[in-house]
């Protein structure tokens, strides 16, 4: 995805996107971090750049994950990359945030 997207950076090649089962998340939640930050420098693809929009200011989180040897959850990786509806992602995100209170 990011090899063709305008917000893709070389650093992304160090990571993979995985779908984790609810059971896996429950078992390993101490190793999962959730990103929550204001999107900046948003870019997309398509004729007018409005499709599959994602922020450009996420690399800090990937670096933090790598430096701390943990897994991360990012909204646009969970939504745009696998082509899941925004409604589904927001509903899941709410449940995920609540489970980390």
mmCIF file with all atom_site columns, C-alpha atoms in Angstrom, residues 29-87:
data_model
loop_
_atom_site.group_PDB
_atom_site.id
_atom_site.type_symbol
_atom_site.label_atom_id
_atom_site.label_alt_id
_atom_site.label_comp_id
_atom_site.label_asym_id
_atom_site.label_entity_id
_atom_site.label_seq_id
_atom_site.pdbx_PDB_ins_code
_atom_site.Cartn_x
_atom_site.Cartn_y
_atom_site.Cartn_z
_atom_site.occupancy
_atom_site.B_iso_or_equiv
_atom_site.pdbx_formal_charge
_atom_site.auth_seq_id
_atom_site.auth_comp_id
_atom_site.auth_asym_id
_atom_site.auth_atom_id
_atom_site.pdbx_PDB_model_num
ATOM 1  C CA . UNK A 1 29 ? -2.638  -6.454 25.282 1.00 0.00 ? 29 UNK A CA 1
ATOM 2  C CA . UNK A 1 30 ? 0.378   -5.474 27.397 1.00 0.00 ? 30 UNK A CA 1
ATOM 3  C CA . UNK A 1 31 ? 2.417   -5.462 24.147 1.00 0.00 ? 31 UNK A CA 1
ATOM 4  C CA . UNK A 1 32 ? -0.080  -3.485 22.022 1.00 0.00 ? 32 UNK A CA 1
ATOM 5  C CA . UNK A 1 33 ? -0.085  0.314  21.867 1.00 0.00 ? 33 UNK A CA 1
ATOM 6  C CA . UNK A 1 34 ? -2.828  2.411  20.308 1.00 0.00 ? 34 UNK A CA 1
ATOM 7  C CA . UNK A 1 35 ? -1.951  5.586  18.376 1.00 0.00 ? 35 UNK A CA 1
ATOM 8  C CA . UNK A 1 36 ? -4.113  8.629  18.918 1.00 0.00 ? 36 UNK A CA 1
ATOM 9  C CA . UNK A 1 37 ? -2.960  11.916 17.461 1.00 0.00 ? 37 UNK A CA 1
ATOM 10 C CA . UNK A 1 38 ? -4.113  14.715 15.172 1.00 0.00 ? 38 UNK A CA 1
ATOM 11 C CA . UNK A 1 39 ? -3.540  13.944 11.512 1.00 0.00 ? 39 UNK A CA 1
ATOM 12 C CA . UNK A 1 40 ? -1.257  16.406 9.694  1.00 0.00 ? 40 UNK A CA 1
ATOM 13 C CA . UNK A 1 41 ? -0.050  16.743 6.098  1.00 0.00 ? 41 UNK A CA 1
ATOM 14 C CA . UNK A 1 42 ? -2.897  14.571 4.789  1.00 0.00 ? 42 UNK A CA 1
ATOM 15 C CA . UNK A 1 43 ? -2.490  13.168 1.284  1.00 0.00 ? 43 UNK A CA 1
ATOM 16 C CA . UNK A 1 44 ? -4.509  10.803 -0.836 1.00 0.00 ? 44 UNK A CA 1
ATOM 17 C CA . UNK A 1 45 ? -4.591  9.244  -4.262 1.00 0.00 ? 45 UNK A CA 1
ATOM 18 C CA . UNK A 1 46 ? -6.912  9.529  -7.247 1.00 0.00 ? 46 UNK A CA 1
ATOM 19 C CA . UNK A 1 47 ? -7.572  12.338 -9.719 1.00 0.00 ? 47 UNK A CA 1
ATOM 20 C CA . UNK A 1 48 ? -7.975  14.999 -7.046 1.00 0.00 ? 48 UNK A CA 1
ATOM 21 C CA . UNK A 1 49 ? -6.024  13.276 -4.245 1.00 0.00 ? 49 UNK A CA 1
ATOM 22 C CA . UNK A 1 50 ? -9.138  12.707 -2.132 1.00 0.00 ? 50 UNK A CA 1
ATOM 23 C CA . UNK A 1 51 ? -9.248  8.900  -2.106 1.00 0.00 ? 51 UNK A CA 1
ATOM 24 C CA . UNK A 1 52 ? -7.605  6.753  0.569  1.00 0.00 ? 52 UNK A CA 1
ATOM 25 C CA . UNK A 1 53 ? -6.344  9.756  2.506  1.00 0.00 ? 53 UNK A CA 1
ATOM 26 C CA . UNK A 1 54 ? -3.809  9.245  5.256  1.00 0.00 ? 54 UNK A CA 1
ATOM 27 C CA . UNK A 1 55 ? -1.629  11.494 7.418  1.00 0.00 ? 55 UNK A CA 1
ATOM 28 C CA . UNK A 1 56 ? 2.097   11.960 6.891  1.00 0.00 ? 56 UNK A CA 1
ATOM 29 C CA . UNK A 1 57 ? 2.933   12.443 10.562 1.00 0.00 ? 57 UNK A CA 1
ATOM 30 C CA . UNK A 1 58 ? 2.885   8.833  11.754 1.00 0.00 ? 58 UNK A CA 1
ATOM 31 C CA . UNK A 1 59 ? 6.534   7.743  11.502 1.00 0.00 ? 59 UNK A CA 1
ATOM 32 C CA . UNK A 1 60 ? 7.248   8.838  15.086 1.00 0.00 ? 60 UNK A CA 1
ATOM 33 C CA . UNK A 1 61 ? 4.799   6.156  16.267 1.00 0.00 ? 61 UNK A CA 1
ATOM 34 C CA . UNK A 1 62 ? 6.427   3.423  14.173 1.00 0.00 ? 62 UNK A CA 1
ATOM 35 C CA . UNK A 1 63 ? 9.818   4.427  15.539 1.00 0.00 ? 63 UNK A CA 1
ATOM 36 C CA . UNK A 1 64 ? 8.456   4.328  19.084 1.00 0.00 ? 64 UNK A CA 1
ATOM 37 C CA . UNK A 1 65 ? 6.980   0.850  18.498 1.00 0.00 ? 65 UNK A CA 1
ATOM 38 C CA . UNK A 1 66 ? 10.275  -0.430 17.172 1.00 0.00 ? 66 UNK A CA 1
ATOM 39 C CA . UNK A 1 67 ? 12.335  1.139  19.965 1.00 0.00 ? 67 UNK A CA 1
ATOM 40 C CA . UNK A 1 68 ? 10.042  -0.375 22.604 1.00 0.00 ? 68 UNK A CA 1
ATOM 41 C CA . UNK A 1 69 ? 9.527   -3.791 20.929 1.00 0.00 ? 69 UNK A CA 1
ATOM 42 C CA . UNK A 1 70 ? 5.738   -3.578 20.995 1.00 0.00 ? 70 UNK A CA 1
ATOM 43 C CA . UNK A 1 71 ? 2.906   -3.837 18.459 1.00 0.00 ? 71 UNK A CA 1
ATOM 44 C CA . UNK A 1 72 ? 0.800   -0.864 17.456 1.00 0.00 ? 72 UNK A CA 1
ATOM 45 C CA . UNK A 1 73 ? -2.703  -0.099 16.242 1.00 0.00 ? 73 UNK A CA 1
ATOM 46 C CA . UNK A 1 74 ? -3.188  2.873  13.919 1.00 0.00 ? 74 UNK A CA 1
ATOM 47 C CA . UNK A 1 75 ? -6.586  3.950  12.633 1.00 0.00 ? 75 UNK A CA 1
ATOM 48 C CA . UNK A 1 76 ? -5.639  4.448  8.986  1.00 0.00 ? 76 UNK A CA 1
ATOM 49 C CA . UNK A 1 77 ? -3.690  1.184  8.853  1.00 0.00 ? 77 UNK A CA 1
ATOM 50 C CA . UNK A 1 78 ? -6.814  -0.543 10.181 1.00 0.00 ? 78 UNK A CA 1
ATOM 51 C CA . UNK A 1 79 ? -9.123  1.285  7.769  1.00 0.00 ? 79 UNK A CA 1
ATOM 52 C CA . UNK A 1 80 ? -7.522  2.502  4.571  1.00 0.00 ? 80 UNK A CA 1
ATOM 53 C CA . UNK A 1 81 ? -4.823  -0.109 4.041  1.00 0.00 ? 81 UNK A CA 1
ATOM 54 C CA . UNK A 1 82 ? -7.120  -3.191 4.189  1.00 0.00 ? 82 UNK A CA 1
ATOM 55 C CA . UNK A 1 83 ? -10.076 -1.273 2.671  1.00 0.00 ? 83 UNK A CA 1
ATOM 56 C CA . UNK A 1 84 ? -12.366 -1.625 5.696  1.00 0.00 ? 84 UNK A CA 1
ATOM 57 C CA . UNK A 1 85 ? -15.228 0.837  6.040  1.00 0.00 ? 85 UNK A CA 1
ATOM 58 C CA . UNK A 1 86 ? -14.747 3.871  8.250  1.00 0.00 ? 86 UNK A CA 1
ATOM 59 C CA . UNK A 1 87 ? -17.891 2.971  10.199 1.00 0.00 ? 87 UNK A CA 1
#
